[in-house]
Amino acid sequence: MLDAWSDFSTEGPASRADHTMVWAPQTQSALLYGVHASARFDFYADLWQYNWAARSWAELSPFGSAPSTRSGHTAVWDADSASMLVFGGGLLETYYEELWQLNTGTNVS
């Protein structure tokens, strides 16, 4: 059937809004970073990977420092460096002008 929705929901990250997600074609996976669940006032600075072939989520633990908890940020995938770039966002009344790089070739355990 063409143009049909399929549900790939599996156990993974908590429900959230204002997050970012990028597609990493080299690994056929998506990376989801951070955000908040506004109904509960829970804020996250976590990183999750959705493996397309396995149809499963895994929480990743990057090495080194990481962006602080935030929502409303933007993210893009840089195929040349196999990196996720995250810019801006905020938490409550604090807004960020930071640019962070997650190099998936070297920084993810």
PDB file of N, CA and C in Angstrom:
ATOM      1  N   MET A   1       0.849  -1.166   0.000  1.00  0.00           N
ATOM      2  CA  MET A   1       0.000   0.000   0.000  1.00  0.00           C
ATOM      3  C   MET A   1       0.898   1.234   0.000  1.00  0.00           C
ATOM      4  N   LEU A   2       0.604   2.171  -0.836  1.00  0.00           N
ATOM      5  CA  LEU A   2       1.365   3.411  -0.909  1.00  0.00           C
ATOM      6  C   LEU A   2       0.781   4.466   0.013  1.00  0.00           C
ATOM      7  N   ASP A   3       1.636   5.364   0.448  1.00  0.00           N
ATOM      8  CA  ASP A   3       1.200   6.491   1.273  1.00  0.00           C
ATOM      9  C   ASP A   3       0.422   6.062   2.511  1.00  0.00           C
ATOM     10  N   ALA A   4       0.924   5.059   3.191  1.00  0.00           N
ATOM     11  CA  ALA A   4       0.262   4.579   4.402  1.00  0.00           C
ATOM     12  C   ALA A   4       1.190   4.767   5.600  1.00  0.00           C
ATOM     13  N   TRP A   5       0.619   5.105   6.725  1.00  0.00           N
ATOM     14  CA  TRP A   5       1.385   5.231   7.964  1.00  0.00           C
ATOM     15  C   TRP A   5       1.662   3.854   8.542  1.00  0.00           C
ATOM     16  N   SER A   6       2.817   3.708   9.174  1.00  0.00           N
ATOM     17  CA  SER A   6       3.166   2.496   9.905  1.00  0.00           C
ATOM     18  C   SER A   6       3.614   2.923  11.301  1.00  0.00           C
ATOM     19  N   ASP A   7       3.211   2.188  12.304  1.00  0.00           N
ATOM     20  CA  ASP A   7       3.569   2.506  13.687  1.00  0.00           C
ATOM     21  C   ASP A   7       4.814   1.710  14.073  1.00  0.00           C
ATOM     22  N   PHE A   8       5.910   2.413  14.338  1.00  0.00           N
ATOM     23  CA  PHE A   8       7.156   1.778  14.751  1.00  0.00           C
ATOM     24  C   PHE A   8       7.447   2.067  16.216  1.00  0.00           C
ATOM     25  N   SER A   9       6.432   2.360  16.998  1.00  0.00           N
ATOM     26  CA  SER A   9       6.609   2.667  18.413  1.00  0.00           C
ATOM     27  C   SER A   9       7.160   1.457  19.156  1.00  0.00           C
ATOM     28  N   THR A  10       8.189   1.709  19.934  1.00  0.00           N
ATOM     29  CA  THR A  10       8.766   0.697  20.807  1.00  0.00           C
ATOM     30  C   THR A  10       9.200   1.406  22.085  1.00  0.00           C
ATOM     31  N   GLU A  11       9.569   0.641  23.089  1.00  0.00           N
ATOM     32  CA  GLU A  11      10.035   1.255  24.327  1.00  0.00           C
ATOM     33  C   GLU A  11      11.290   2.068  24.042  1.00  0.00           C
ATOM     34  N   GLY A  12      11.297   3.292  24.534  1.00  0.00           N
ATOM     35  CA  GLY A  12      12.428   4.176  24.274  1.00  0.00           C
ATOM     36  C   GLY A  12      12.357   5.405  25.152  1.00  0.00           C
ATOM     37  N   PRO A  13      12.679   6.578  24.602  1.00  0.00           N
ATOM     38  CA  PRO A  13      12.695   7.799  25.416  1.00  0.00           C
ATOM     39  C   PRO A  13      11.303   8.167  25.916  1.00  0.00           C
ATOM     40  N   ALA A  14      11.275   8.911  27.035  1.00  0.00           N
ATOM     41  CA  ALA A  14      10.012   9.401  27.584  1.00  0.00           C
ATOM     42  C   ALA A  14       9.377  10.370  26.588  1.00  0.00           C
ATOM     43  N   SER A  15       8.067  10.551  26.689  1.00  0.00           N
ATOM     44  CA  SER A  15       7.395  11.497  25.807  1.00  0.00           C
ATOM     45  C   SER A  15       7.973  12.886  26.019  1.00  0.00           C
ATOM     46  N   ARG A  16       8.014  13.686  24.953  1.00  0.00           N
ATOM     47  CA  ARG A  16       8.645  14.995  25.018  1.00  0.00           C
ATOM     48  C   ARG A  16       8.181  15.891  23.896  1.00  0.00           C
ATOM     49  N   ALA A  17       8.539  17.172  24.008  1.00  0.00           N
ATOM     50  CA  ALA A  17       8.235  18.171  22.991  1.00  0.00           C
ATOM     51  C   ALA A  17       9.441  19.083  22.839  1.00  0.00           C
ATOM     52  N   ASP A  18       9.482  19.817  21.745  1.00  0.00           N
ATOM     53  CA  ASP A  18      10.555  20.788  21.462  1.00  0.00           C
ATOM     54  C   ASP A  18      11.939  20.154  21.381  1.00  0.00           C
ATOM     55  N   HIS A  19      12.010  18.877  21.051  1.00  0.00           N
ATOM     56  CA  HIS A  19      13.282  18.175  20.908  1.00  0.00           C
ATOM     57  C   HIS A  19      13.808  18.328  19.476  1.00  0.00           C
ATOM     58  N   THR A  20      14.986  17.789  19.220  1.00  0.00           N
ATOM     59  CA  THR A  20      15.506  17.705  17.865  1.00  0.00           C
ATOM     60  C   THR A  20      15.822  16.259  17.543  1.00  0.00           C
ATOM     61  N   MET A  21      15.718  15.962  16.246  1.00  0.00           N
ATOM     62  CA  MET A  21      16.035  14.624  15.780  1.00  0.00           C
ATOM     63  C   MET A  21      16.662  14.762  14.399  1.00  0.00           C
ATOM     64  N   VAL A  22      17.771  14.063  14.187  1.00  0.00           N
ATOM     65  CA  VAL A  22      18.441  14.083  12.894  1.00  0.00           C
ATOM     66  C   VAL A  22      18.603  12.657  12.384  1.00  0.00           C
ATOM     67  N   TRP A  23      18.677  12.513  11.064  1.00  0.00           N
ATOM     68  CA  TRP A  23      18.868  11.216  10.432  1.00  0.00           C
ATOM     69  C   TRP A  23      20.333  11.071  10.063  1.00  0.00           C
ATOM     70  N   ALA A  24      20.934   9.949  10.471  1.00  0.00           N
ATOM     71  CA  ALA A  24      22.331   9.637  10.169  1.00  0.00           C
ATOM     72  C   ALA A  24      22.362   8.526   9.117  1.00  0.00           C
ATOM     73  N   PRO A  25      22.492   8.878   7.844  1.00  0.00           N
ATOM     74  CA  PRO A  25      22.402   7.854   6.798  1.00  0.00           C
ATOM     75  C   PRO A  25      23.492   6.792   6.866  1.00  0.00           C
ATOM     76  N   GLN A  26      24.678   7.146   7.368  1.00  0.00           N
ATOM     77  CA  GLN A  26      25.770   6.173   7.447  1.00  0.00           C
ATOM     78  C   GLN A  26      25.401   4.978   8.318  1.00  0.00           C
ATOM     79  N   THR A  27      24.646   5.216   9.386  1.00  0.00           N
ATOM     80  CA  THR A  27      24.277   4.145  10.313  1.00  0.00           C
ATOM     81  C   THR A  27      22.806   3.753  10.195  1.00  0.00           C
ATOM     82  N   GLN A  28      22.085   4.383   9.265  1.00  0.00           N
ATOM     83  CA  GLN A  28      20.651   4.127   9.111  1.00  0.00           C
ATOM     84  C   GLN A  28      19.940   4.237  10.453  1.00  0.00           C
ATOM     85  N   SER A  29      20.211   5.369  11.132  1.00  0.00           N
ATOM     86  CA  SER A  29      19.608   5.588  12.436  1.00  0.00           C
ATOM     87  C   SER A  29      19.279   7.069  12.620  1.00  0.00           C
ATOM     88  N   ALA A  30      18.466   7.335  13.607  1.00  0.00           N
ATOM     89  CA  ALA A  30      18.108   8.706  13.957  1.00  0.00           C
ATOM     90  C   ALA A  30      18.627   8.998  15.354  1.00  0.00           C
ATOM     91  N   LEU A  31      19.103  10.234  15.568  1.00  0.00           N
ATOM     92  CA  LEU A  31      19.560  10.671  16.881  1.00  0.00           C
ATOM     93  C   LEU A  31      18.587  11.701  17.414  1.00  0.00           C
ATOM     94  N   LEU A  32      18.106  11.489  18.632  1.00  0.00           N
ATOM     95  CA  LEU A  32      17.170  12.390  19.297  1.00  0.00           C
ATOM     96  C   LEU A  32      17.878  12.984  20.500  1.00  0.00           C
ATOM     97  N   TYR A  33      17.817  14.328  20.613  1.00  0.00           N
ATOM     98  CA  TYR A  33      18.487  14.973  21.737  1.00  0.00           C
ATOM     99  C   TYR A  33      17.514  15.814  22.546  1.00  0.00           C
ATOM    100  N   GLY A  34      17.564  15.644  23.846  1.00  0.00           N
ATOM    101  CA  GLY A  34      17.037  16.528  24.859  1.00  0.00           C
ATOM    102  C   GLY A  34      15.561  16.822  24.894  1.00  0.00           C
ATOM    103  N   VAL A  35      15.268  17.916  25.566  1.00  0.00           N
ATOM    104  CA  VAL A  35      13.999  18.622  25.632  1.00  0.00           C
ATOM    105  C   VAL A  35      13.199  18.432  26.895  1.00  0.00           C
ATOM    106  N   HIS A  36      11.933  18.730  26.827  1.00  0.00           N
ATOM    107  CA  HIS A  36      11.110  18.686  28.042  1.00  0.00           C
ATOM    108  C   HIS A  36       9.768  18.011  27.774  1.00  0.00           C
ATOM    109  N   ALA A  37       9.187  17.542  28.865  1.00  0.00           N
ATOM    110  CA  ALA A  37       7.819  17.030  28.851  1.00  0.00           C
ATOM    111  C   ALA A  37       7.010  18.048  29.647  1.00  0.00           C
ATOM    112  N   SER A  38       6.420  18.998  28.955  1.00  0.00           N
ATOM    113  CA  SER A  38       5.864  20.186  29.600  1.00  0.00           C
ATOM    114  C   SER A  38       4.754  19.897  30.604  1.00  0.00           C
ATOM    115  N   ALA A  39       3.997  18.851  30.409  1.00  0.00           N
ATOM    116  CA  ALA A  39       2.910  18.558  31.344  1.00  0.00           C
ATOM    117  C   ALA A  39       3.452  18.180  32.724  1.00  0.00           C
ATOM    118  N   ARG A  40       4.678  17.650  32.765  1.00  0.00           N
ATOM    119  CA  ARG A  40       5.267  17.214  34.032  1.00  0.00           C
ATOM    120  C   ARG A  40       6.413  18.110  34.485  1.00  0.00           C
ATOM    121  N   PHE A  41       6.811  19.068  33.662  1.00  0.00           N
ATOM    122  CA  PHE A  41       7.953  19.925  33.941  1.00  0.00           C
ATOM    123  C   PHE A  41       9.231  19.107  34.127  1.00  0.00           C
ATOM    124  N   ASP A  42       9.339  18.017  33.351  1.00  0.00           N
ATOM    125  CA  ASP A  42      10.567  17.228  33.312  1.00  0.00           C
ATOM    126  C   ASP A  42      11.418  17.746  32.164  1.00  0.00           C
ATOM    127  N   PHE A  43      12.704  17.940  32.397  1.00  0.00           N
ATOM    128  CA  PHE A  43      13.615  18.399  31.359  1.00  0.00           C
ATOM    129  C   PHE A  43      14.721  17.366  31.190  1.00  0.00           C
ATOM    130  N   TYR A  44      15.121  17.127  29.943  1.00  0.00           N
ATOM    131  CA  TYR A  44      16.091  16.083  29.646  1.00  0.00           C
ATOM    132  C   TYR A  44      17.291  16.645  28.889  1.00  0.00           C
ATOM    133  N   ALA A  45      18.451  16.080  29.142  1.00  0.00           N
ATOM    134  CA  ALA A  45      19.660  16.354  28.370  1.00  0.00           C
ATOM    135  C   ALA A  45      20.203  15.018  27.877  1.00  0.00           C
ATOM    136  N   ASP A  46      19.298  14.137  27.481  1.00  0.00           N
ATOM    137  CA  ASP A  46      19.712  12.800  27.080  1.00  0.00           C
ATOM    138  C   ASP A  46      19.796  12.676  25.563  1.00  0.00           C
ATOM    139  N   LEU A  47      20.460  11.625  25.125  1.00  0.00           N
ATOM    140  CA  LEU A  47      20.671  11.358  23.707  1.00  0.00           C
ATOM    141  C   LEU A  47      20.234   9.923  23.425  1.00  0.00           C
ATOM    142  N   TRP A  48      19.361   9.776  22.432  1.00  0.00           N
ATOM    143  CA  TRP A  48      18.843   8.461  22.067  1.00  0.00           C
ATOM    144  C   TRP A  48      19.097   8.192  20.590  1.00  0.00           C
ATOM    145  N   GLN A  49      19.286   6.923  20.268  1.00  0.00           N
ATOM    146  CA  GLN A  49      19.465   6.509  18.881  1.00  0.00           C
ATOM    147  C   GLN A  49      18.376   5.504  18.516  1.00  0.00           C
ATOM    148  N   TYR A  50      17.705   5.778  17.399  1.00  0.00           N
ATOM    149  CA  TYR A  50      16.726   4.824  16.876  1.00  0.00           C
ATOM    150  C   TYR A  50      17.378   4.074  15.731  1.00  0.00           C
ATOM    151  N   ASN A  51      17.564   2.781  15.894  1.00  0.00           N
ATOM    152  CA  ASN A  51      18.160   1.933  14.871  1.00  0.00           C
ATOM    153  C   ASN A  51      17.057   1.456  13.932  1.00  0.00           C
ATOM    154  N   TRP A  52      17.114   1.922  12.691  1.00  0.00           N
ATOM    155  CA  TRP A  52      16.049   1.630  11.744  1.00  0.00           C
ATOM    156  C   TRP A  52      15.936   0.133  11.452  1.00  0.00           C
ATOM    157  N   ALA A  53      17.048  -0.537  11.220  1.00  0.00           N
ATOM    158  CA  ALA A  53      17.001  -1.963  10.884  1.00  0.00           C
ATOM    159  C   ALA A  53      16.425  -2.794  12.022  1.00  0.00           C
ATOM    160  N   ALA A  54      16.801  -2.489  13.254  1.00  0.00           N
ATOM    161  CA  ALA A  54      16.334  -3.247  14.421  1.00  0.00           C
ATOM    162  C   ALA A  54      15.000  -2.735  14.953  1.00  0.00           C
ATOM    163  N   ARG A  55      14.574  -1.550  14.491  1.00  0.00           N
ATOM    164  CA  ARG A  55      13.341  -0.905  14.980  1.00  0.00           C
ATOM    165  C   ARG A  55      13.372  -0.804  16.512  1.00  0.00           C
ATOM    166  N   SER A  56      14.516  -0.284  17.029  1.00  0.00           N
ATOM    167  CA  SER A  56      14.656  -0.205  18.483  1.00  0.00           C
ATOM    168  C   SER A  56      15.413   1.057  18.884  1.00  0.00           C
ATOM    169  N   TRP A  57      15.165   1.497  20.109  1.00  0.00           N
ATOM    170  CA  TRP A  57      15.823   2.654  20.709  1.00  0.00           C
ATOM    171  C   TRP A  57      16.930   2.205  21.648  1.00  0.00           C
ATOM    172  N   ALA A  58      17.969   3.032  21.761  1.00  0.00           N
ATOM    173  CA  ALA A  58      19.027   2.821  22.761  1.00  0.00           C
ATOM    174  C   ALA A  58      19.471   4.192  23.254  1.00  0.00           C
ATOM    175  N   GLU A  59      19.616   4.348  24.569  1.00  0.00           N
ATOM    176  CA  GLU A  59      20.149   5.593  25.106  1.00  0.00           C
ATOM    177  C   GLU A  59      21.664   5.557  24.979  1.00  0.00           C
ATOM    178  N   LEU A  60      22.238   6.634  24.468  1.00  0.00           N
ATOM    179  CA  LEU A  60      23.677   6.723  24.260  1.00  0.00           C
ATOM    180  C   LEU A  60      24.322   7.527  25.380  1.00  0.00           C
ATOM    181  N   SER A  61      25.583   7.241  25.639  1.00  0.00           N
ATOM    182  CA  SER A  61      26.345   7.947  26.669  1.00  0.00           C
ATOM    183  C   SER A  61      27.598   8.539  26.040  1.00  0.00           C
ATOM    184  N   PRO A  62      27.497   9.755  25.505  1.00  0.00           N
ATOM    185  CA  PRO A  62      28.671  10.368  24.878  1.00  0.00           C
ATOM    186  C   PRO A  62      29.778  10.646  25.898  1.00  0.00           C
ATOM    187  N   PHE A  63      31.015  10.621  25.424  1.00  0.00           N
ATOM    188  CA  PHE A  63      32.166  10.958  26.253  1.00  0.00           C
ATOM    189  C   PHE A  63      32.288  12.469  26.369  1.00  0.00           C
ATOM    190  N   GLY A  64      32.919  12.946  27.430  1.00  0.00           N
ATOM    191  CA  GLY A  64      33.221  14.363  27.577  1.00  0.00           C
ATOM    192  C   GLY A  64      32.029  15.196  27.994  1.00  0.00           C
ATOM    193  N   SER A  65      32.216  16.518  27.931  1.00  0.00           N
ATOM    194  CA  SER A  65      31.138  17.428  28.320  1.00  0.00           C
ATOM    195  C   SER A  65      30.052  17.430  27.250  1.00  0.00           C
ATOM    196  N   ALA A  66      28.869  17.879  27.651  1.00  0.00           N
ATOM    197  CA  ALA A  66      27.713  17.874  26.759  1.00  0.00           C
ATOM    198  C   ALA A  66      26.907  19.153  26.979  1.00  0.00           C
ATOM    199  N   PRO A  67      26.027  19.485  26.046  1.00  0.00           N
ATOM    200  CA  PRO A  67      25.168  20.655  26.260  1.00  0.00           C
ATOM    201  C   PRO A  67      24.314  20.473  27.506  1.00  0.00           C
ATOM    202  N   SER A  68      24.013  21.574  28.153  1.00  0.00           N
ATOM    203  CA  SER A  68      23.120  21.511  29.309  1.00  0.00           C
ATOM    204  C   SER A  68      21.694  21.214  28.835  1.00  0.00           C
ATOM    205  N   THR A  69      20.844  20.870  29.774  1.00  0.00           N
ATOM    206  CA  THR A  69      19.440  20.601  29.468  1.00  0.00           C
ATOM    207  C   THR A  69      18.831  21.819  28.777  1.00  0.00           C
ATOM    208  N   ARG A  70      18.083  21.576  27.698  1.00  0.00           N
ATOM    209  CA  ARG A  70      17.490  22.677  26.938  1.00  0.00           C
ATOM    210  C   ARG A  70      16.336  22.180  26.086  1.00  0.00           C
ATOM    211  N   SER A  71      15.541  23.105  25.616  1.00  0.00           N
ATOM    212  CA  SER A  71      14.494  22.800  24.648  1.00  0.00           C
ATOM    213  C   SER A  71      14.473  23.930  23.635  1.00  0.00           C
ATOM    214  N   GLY A  72      13.795  23.714  22.518  1.00  0.00           N
ATOM    215  CA  GLY A  72      13.677  24.730  21.493  1.00  0.00           C
ATOM    216  C   GLY A  72      14.959  24.959  20.718  1.00  0.00           C
ATOM    217  N   HIS A  73      15.914  24.058  20.815  1.00  0.00           N
ATOM    218  CA  HIS A  73      17.159  24.166  20.072  1.00  0.00           C
ATOM    219  C   HIS A  73      16.965  23.648  18.649  1.00  0.00           C
ATOM    220  N   THR A  74      17.968  23.816  17.818  1.00  0.00           N
ATOM    221  CA  THR A  74      17.937  23.249  16.480  1.00  0.00           C
ATOM    222  C   THR A  74      19.103  22.287  16.340  1.00  0.00           C
ATOM    223  N   ALA A  75      18.966  21.346  15.433  1.00  0.00           N
ATOM    224  CA  ALA A  75      20.051  20.399  15.173  1.00  0.00           C
ATOM    225  C   ALA A  75      20.052  20.034  13.697  1.00  0.00           C
ATOM    226  N   VAL A  76      21.235  19.788  13.179  1.00  0.00           N
ATOM    227  CA  VAL A  76      21.412  19.321  11.805  1.00  0.00           C
ATOM    228  C   VAL A  76      22.432  18.197  11.810  1.00  0.00           C
ATOM    229  N   TRP A  77      22.413  17.408  10.747  1.00  0.00           N
ATOM    230  CA  TRP A  77      23.373  16.336  10.577  1.00  0.00           C
ATOM    231  C   TRP A  77      24.409  16.772   9.550  1.00  0.00           C
ATOM    232  N   ASP A  78      25.698  16.619   9.880  1.00  0.00           N
ATOM    233  CA  ASP A  78      26.783  16.897   8.957  1.00  0.00           C
ATOM    234  C   ASP A  78      27.359  15.561   8.500  1.00  0.00           C
ATOM    235  N   ALA A  79      27.040  15.179   7.271  1.00  0.00           N
ATOM    236  CA  ALA A  79      27.458  13.877   6.764  1.00  0.00           C
ATOM    237  C   ALA A  79      28.973  13.773   6.609  1.00  0.00           C
ATOM    238  N   ASP A  80      29.650  14.869   6.260  1.00  0.00           N
ATOM    239  CA  ASP A  80      31.099  14.816   6.055  1.00  0.00           C
ATOM    240  C   ASP A  80      31.850  14.436   7.324  1.00  0.00           C
ATOM    241  N   SER A  81      31.403  14.949   8.473  1.00  0.00           N
ATOM    242  CA  SER A  81      32.086  14.643   9.735  1.00  0.00           C
ATOM    243  C   SER A  81      31.339  13.615  10.578  1.00  0.00           C
ATOM    244  N   ALA A  82      30.218  13.091  10.084  1.00  0.00           N
ATOM    245  CA  ALA A  82      29.368  12.158  10.837  1.00  0.00           C
ATOM    246  C   ALA A  82      29.044  12.742  12.204  1.00  0.00           C
ATOM    247  N   SER A  83      28.560  13.996  12.183  1.00  0.00           N
ATOM    248  CA  SER A  83      28.312  14.730  13.423  1.00  0.00           C
ATOM    249  C   SER A  83      26.909  15.325  13.466  1.00  0.00           C
ATOM    250  N   MET A  84      26.399  15.396  14.686  1.00  0.00           N
ATOM    251  CA  MET A  84      25.172  16.136  14.970  1.00  0.00           C
ATOM    252  C   MET A  84      25.593  17.478  15.551  1.00  0.00           C
ATOM    253  N   LEU A  85      25.097  18.564  14.973  1.00  0.00           N
ATOM    254  CA  LEU A  85      25.365  19.908  15.472  1.00  0.00           C
ATOM    255  C   LEU A  85      24.108  20.432  16.137  1.00  0.00           C
ATOM    256  N   VAL A  86      24.239  20.924  17.361  1.00  0.00           N
ATOM    257  CA  VAL A  86      23.107  21.445  18.136  1.00  0.00           C
ATOM    258  C   VAL A  86      23.384  22.907  18.449  1.00  0.00           C
ATOM    259  N   PHE A  87      22.412  23.780  18.159  1.00  0.00           N
ATOM    260  CA  PHE A  87      22.576  25.201  18.424  1.00  0.00           C
ATOM    261  C   PHE A  87      21.417  25.752  19.238  1.00  0.00           C
ATOM    262  N   GLY A  88      21.753  26.632  20.179  1.00  0.00           N
ATOM    263  CA  GLY A  88      20.772  27.437  20.887  1.00  0.00           C
ATOM    264  C   GLY A  88      19.874  26.663  21.828  1.00  0.00           C
ATOM    265  N   GLY A  89      18.637  27.154  21.923  1.00  0.00           N
ATOM    266  CA  GLY A  89      17.661  26.592  22.842  1.00  0.00           C
ATOM    267  C   GLY A  89      17.658  27.351  24.154  1.00  0.00           C
ATOM    268  N   GLY A  90      16.913  26.829  25.087  1.00  0.00           N
ATOM    269  CA  GLY A  90      16.827  27.490  26.378  1.00  0.00           C
ATOM    270  C   GLY A  90      16.234  26.585  27.428  1.00  0.00           C
ATOM    271  N   LEU A  91      16.274  27.076  28.653  1.00  0.00           N
ATOM    272  CA  LEU A  91      15.674  26.381  29.786  1.00  0.00           C
ATOM    273  C   LEU A  91      15.059  27.441  30.680  1.00  0.00           C
ATOM    274  N   LEU A  92      13.728  27.387  30.807  1.00  0.00           N
ATOM    275  CA  LEU A  92      12.973  28.376  31.564  1.00  0.00           C
ATOM    276  C   LEU A  92      13.293  29.770  31.028  1.00  0.00           C
ATOM    277  N   GLU A  93      13.953  30.632  31.780  1.00  0.00           N
ATOM    278  CA  GLU A  93      14.248  31.996  31.319  1.00  0.00           C
ATOM    279  C   GLU A  93      15.685  32.174  30.834  1.00  0.00           C
ATOM    280  N   THR A  94      16.428  31.088  30.660  1.00  0.00           N
ATOM    281  CA  THR A  94      17.806  31.152  30.190  1.00  0.00           C
ATOM    282  C   THR A  94      17.859  30.709  28.736  1.00  0.00           C
ATOM    283  N   TYR A  95      18.521  31.498  27.885  1.00  0.00           N
ATOM    284  CA  TYR A  95      18.653  31.175  26.468  1.00  0.00           C
ATOM    285  C   TYR A  95      20.126  31.032  26.123  1.00  0.00           C
ATOM    286  N   TYR A  96      20.428  30.076  25.231  1.00  0.00           N
ATOM    287  CA  TYR A  96      21.804  29.737  24.910  1.00  0.00           C
ATOM    288  C   TYR A  96      22.173  30.154  23.498  1.00  0.00           C
ATOM    289  N   GLU A  97      23.434  30.587  23.322  1.00  0.00           N
ATOM    290  CA  GLU A  97      23.982  30.926  22.013  1.00  0.00           C
ATOM    291  C   GLU A  97      25.096  29.948  21.641  1.00  0.00           C
ATOM    292  N   GLU A  98      25.054  28.750  22.190  1.00  0.00           N
ATOM    293  CA  GLU A  98      26.130  27.786  22.040  1.00  0.00           C
ATOM    294  C   GLU A  98      25.915  26.906  20.812  1.00  0.00           C
ATOM    295  N   LEU A  99      27.027  26.448  20.250  1.00  0.00           N
ATOM    296  CA  LEU A  99      27.013  25.455  19.182  1.00  0.00           C
ATOM    297  C   LEU A  99      27.809  24.253  19.663  1.00  0.00           C
ATOM    298  N   TRP A 100      27.165  23.084  19.689  1.00  0.00           N
ATOM    299  CA  TRP A 100      27.796  21.851  20.147  1.00  0.00           C
ATOM    300  C   TRP A 100      27.873  20.857  18.994  1.00  0.00           C
ATOM    301  N   GLN A 101      28.937  20.049  18.998  1.00  0.00           N
ATOM    302  CA  GLN A 101      29.106  19.006  17.998  1.00  0.00           C
ATOM    303  C   GLN A 101      29.201  17.653  18.695  1.00  0.00           C
ATOM    304  N   LEU A 102      28.408  16.706  18.227  1.00  0.00           N
ATOM    305  CA  LEU A 102      28.530  15.317  18.671  1.00  0.00           C
ATOM    306  C   LEU A 102      29.104  14.534  17.500  1.00  0.00           C
ATOM    307  N   ASN A 103      30.362  14.161  17.593  1.00  0.00           N
ATOM    308  CA  ASN A 103      31.003  13.383  16.548  1.00  0.00           C
ATOM    309  C   ASN A 103      30.731  11.920  16.826  1.00  0.00           C
ATOM    310  N   THR A 104      29.857  11.307  16.059  1.00  0.00           N
ATOM    311  CA  THR A 104      29.449   9.931  16.352  1.00  0.00           C
ATOM    312  C   THR A 104      30.542   8.912  16.046  1.00  0.00           C
ATOM    313  N   GLY A 105      31.562   9.314  15.312  1.00  0.00           N
ATOM    314  CA  GLY A 105      32.661   8.410  15.038  1.00  0.00           C
ATOM    315  C   GLY A 105      33.597   8.241  16.212  1.00  0.00           C
ATOM    316  N   THR A 106      33.606   9.226  17.137  1.00  0.00           N
ATOM    317  CA  THR A 106      34.570   9.159  18.232  1.00  0.00           C
ATOM    318  C   THR A 106      33.963   9.378  19.611  1.00  0.00           C
ATOM    319  N   ASN A 107      32.769   9.942  19.705  1.00  0.00           N
ATOM    320  CA  ASN A 107      32.276  10.401  21.015  1.00  0.00           C
ATOM    321  C   ASN A 107      31.120   9.618  21.613  1.00  0.00           C
ATOM    322  N   VAL A 108      30.730   8.532  21.056  1.00  0.00           N
ATOM    323  CA  VAL A 108      29.564   7.817  21.583  1.00  0.00           C
ATOM    324  C   VAL A 108      29.970   6.422  22.005  1.00  0.00           C
ATOM    325  N   SER A 109      29.584   6.070  23.234  1.00  0.00           N
ATOM    326  CA  SER A 109      29.898   4.698  23.695  1.00  0.00           C
ATOM    327  C   SER A 109      28.711   3.797  23.461  1.00  0.00           C
TER     328      SER A 109
END
